[in-house]
PDB file of C-alpha atoms in Angstrom:
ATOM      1  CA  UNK A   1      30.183  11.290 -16.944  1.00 83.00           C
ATOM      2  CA  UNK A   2      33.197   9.032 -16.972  1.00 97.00           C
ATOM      3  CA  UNK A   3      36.000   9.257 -14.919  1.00 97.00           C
ATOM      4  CA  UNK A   4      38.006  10.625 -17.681  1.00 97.00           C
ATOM      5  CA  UNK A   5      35.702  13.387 -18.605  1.00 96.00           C
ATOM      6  CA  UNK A   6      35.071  14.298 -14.747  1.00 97.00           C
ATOM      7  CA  UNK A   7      38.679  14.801 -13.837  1.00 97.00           C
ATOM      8  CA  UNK A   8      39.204  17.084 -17.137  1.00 98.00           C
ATOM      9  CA  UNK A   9      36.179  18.796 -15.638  1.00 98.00           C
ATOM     10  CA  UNK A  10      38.270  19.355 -12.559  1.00 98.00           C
ATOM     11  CA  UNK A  11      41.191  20.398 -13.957  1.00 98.00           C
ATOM     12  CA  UNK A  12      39.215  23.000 -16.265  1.00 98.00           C
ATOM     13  CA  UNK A  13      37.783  24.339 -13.015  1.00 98.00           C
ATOM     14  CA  UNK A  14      41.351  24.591 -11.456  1.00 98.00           C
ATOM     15  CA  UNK A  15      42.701  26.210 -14.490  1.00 98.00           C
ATOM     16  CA  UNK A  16      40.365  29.270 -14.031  1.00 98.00           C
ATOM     17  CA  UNK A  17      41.166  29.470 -10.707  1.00 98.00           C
ATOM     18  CA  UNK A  18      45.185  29.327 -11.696  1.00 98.00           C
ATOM     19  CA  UNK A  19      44.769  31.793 -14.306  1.00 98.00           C
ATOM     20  CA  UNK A  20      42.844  34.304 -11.336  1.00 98.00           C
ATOM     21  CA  UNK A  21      45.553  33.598  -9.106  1.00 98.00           C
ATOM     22  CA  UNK A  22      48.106  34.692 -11.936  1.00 98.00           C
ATOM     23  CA  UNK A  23      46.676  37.622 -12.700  1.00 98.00           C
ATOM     24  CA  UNK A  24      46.576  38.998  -9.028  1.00 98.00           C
ATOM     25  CA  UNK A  25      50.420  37.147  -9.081  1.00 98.00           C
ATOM     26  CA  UNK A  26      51.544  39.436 -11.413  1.00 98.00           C
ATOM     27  CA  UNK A  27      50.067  42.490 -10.549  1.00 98.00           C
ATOM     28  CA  UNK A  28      51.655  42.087  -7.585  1.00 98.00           C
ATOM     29  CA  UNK A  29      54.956  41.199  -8.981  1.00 98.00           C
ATOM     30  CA  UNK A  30      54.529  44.511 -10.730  1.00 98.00           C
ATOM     31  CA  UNK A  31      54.204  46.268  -7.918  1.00 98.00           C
ATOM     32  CA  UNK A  32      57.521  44.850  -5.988  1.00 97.00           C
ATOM     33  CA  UNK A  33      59.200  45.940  -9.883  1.00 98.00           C
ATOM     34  CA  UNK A  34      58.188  49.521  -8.758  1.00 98.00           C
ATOM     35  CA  UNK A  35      59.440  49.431  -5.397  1.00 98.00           C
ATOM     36  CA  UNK A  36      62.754  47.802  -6.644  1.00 97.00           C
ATOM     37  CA  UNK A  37      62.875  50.554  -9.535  1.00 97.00           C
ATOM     38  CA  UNK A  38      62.323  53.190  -7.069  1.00 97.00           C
ATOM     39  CA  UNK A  39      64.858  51.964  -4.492  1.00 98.00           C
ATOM     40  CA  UNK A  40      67.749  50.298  -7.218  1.00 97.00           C
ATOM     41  CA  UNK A  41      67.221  47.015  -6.659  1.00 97.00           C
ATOM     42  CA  UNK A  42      67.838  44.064  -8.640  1.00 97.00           C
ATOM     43  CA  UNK A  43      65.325  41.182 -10.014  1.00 97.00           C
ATOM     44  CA  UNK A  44      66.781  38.539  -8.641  1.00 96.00           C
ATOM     45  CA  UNK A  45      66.553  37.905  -5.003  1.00 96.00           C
ATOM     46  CA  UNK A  46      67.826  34.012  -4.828  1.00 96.00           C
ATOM     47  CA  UNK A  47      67.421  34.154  -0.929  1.00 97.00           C
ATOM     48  CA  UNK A  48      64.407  35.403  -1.035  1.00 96.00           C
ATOM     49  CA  UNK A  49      63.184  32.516  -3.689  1.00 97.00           C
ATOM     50  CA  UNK A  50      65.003  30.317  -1.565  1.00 97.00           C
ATOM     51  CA  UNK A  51      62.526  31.160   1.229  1.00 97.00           C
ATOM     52  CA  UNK A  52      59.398  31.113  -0.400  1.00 97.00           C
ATOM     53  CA  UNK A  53      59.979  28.016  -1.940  1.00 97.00           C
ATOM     54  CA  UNK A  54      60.952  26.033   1.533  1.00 97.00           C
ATOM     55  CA  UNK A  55      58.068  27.302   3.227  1.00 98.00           C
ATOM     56  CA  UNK A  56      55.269  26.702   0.254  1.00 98.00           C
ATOM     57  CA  UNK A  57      57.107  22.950   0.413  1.00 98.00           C
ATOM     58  CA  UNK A  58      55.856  22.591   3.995  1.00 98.00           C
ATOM     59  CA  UNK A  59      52.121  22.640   2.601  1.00 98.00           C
ATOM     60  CA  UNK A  60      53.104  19.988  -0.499  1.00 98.00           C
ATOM     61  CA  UNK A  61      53.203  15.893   0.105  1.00 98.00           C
ATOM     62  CA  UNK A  62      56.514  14.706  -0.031  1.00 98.00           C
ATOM     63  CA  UNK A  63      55.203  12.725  -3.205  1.00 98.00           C
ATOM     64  CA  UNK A  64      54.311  15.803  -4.763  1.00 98.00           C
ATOM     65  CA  UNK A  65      57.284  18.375  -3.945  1.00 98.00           C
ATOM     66  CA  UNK A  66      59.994  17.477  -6.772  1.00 98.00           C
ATOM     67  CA  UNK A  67      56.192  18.535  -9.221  1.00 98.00           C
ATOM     68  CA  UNK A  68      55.458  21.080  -7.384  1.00 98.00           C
ATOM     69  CA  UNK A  69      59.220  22.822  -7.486  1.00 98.00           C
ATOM     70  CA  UNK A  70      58.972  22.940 -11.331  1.00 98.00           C
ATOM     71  CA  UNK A  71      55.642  24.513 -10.998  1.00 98.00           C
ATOM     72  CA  UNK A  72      57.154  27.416  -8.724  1.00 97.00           C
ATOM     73  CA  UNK A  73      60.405  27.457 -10.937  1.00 97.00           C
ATOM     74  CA  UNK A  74      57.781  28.117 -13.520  1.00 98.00           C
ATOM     75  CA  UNK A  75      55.850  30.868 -11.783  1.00 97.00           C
ATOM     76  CA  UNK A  76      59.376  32.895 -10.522  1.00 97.00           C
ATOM     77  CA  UNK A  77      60.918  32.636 -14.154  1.00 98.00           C
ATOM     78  CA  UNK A  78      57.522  34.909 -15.393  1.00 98.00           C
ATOM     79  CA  UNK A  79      57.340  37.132 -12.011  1.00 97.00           C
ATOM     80  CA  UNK A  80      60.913  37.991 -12.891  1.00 98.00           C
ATOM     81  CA  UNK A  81      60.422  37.808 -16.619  1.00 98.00           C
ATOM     82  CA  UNK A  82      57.550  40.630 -16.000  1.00 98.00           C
ATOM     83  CA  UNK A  83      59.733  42.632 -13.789  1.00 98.00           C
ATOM     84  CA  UNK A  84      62.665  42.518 -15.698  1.00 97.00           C
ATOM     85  CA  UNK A  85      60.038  44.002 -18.659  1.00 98.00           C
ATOM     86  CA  UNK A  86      59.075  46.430 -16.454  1.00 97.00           C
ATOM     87  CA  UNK A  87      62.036  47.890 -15.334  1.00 96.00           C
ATOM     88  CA  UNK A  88      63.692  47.410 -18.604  1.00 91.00           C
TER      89      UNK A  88
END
């Protein structure tokens, strides 16, 4: 196996693992929808986001964080996307 062909064996492997991570993601995303239903809250919580994202950024090489910001952007825009579904 070449290099090439291992590290799109590794990124296969992580993919499987990112698409088990979404799932449990977004089941819990649904389940903050119902609590925010239930209690008249909006989608959006920008201070919330805020948080999340300066603590995950502790845990990312500098190198990496301006990458890995566009990832998260990525993952909130469908958590809220879902929610926003959900509570129509």
């Amino acid at each position: 196996m070449n290099k090439l062909e291992e590290a799109r064996s590794i990124i296969q492997n992580v993919d499987q693992q990112i698409i088990e991570l979404f799932l449990k993601r977004m089941q819990a995303a649904k389940m903050v929808a119902e609590y925010k239903m239930e209690n008249q809250l909006p989608v959006e919580d920008k201070l919330r986001e805020q948080e999340l994202l300066k603590r995950n950024l502790r845990a990312v090489p500098l190198e990496l964080q301006k990458y890995y910001i566009l990832f998260f952007e990525g993952i909130l825009k469908a958590s809220k996307a879902y929610q926003e579904d959900l509570m129509g």
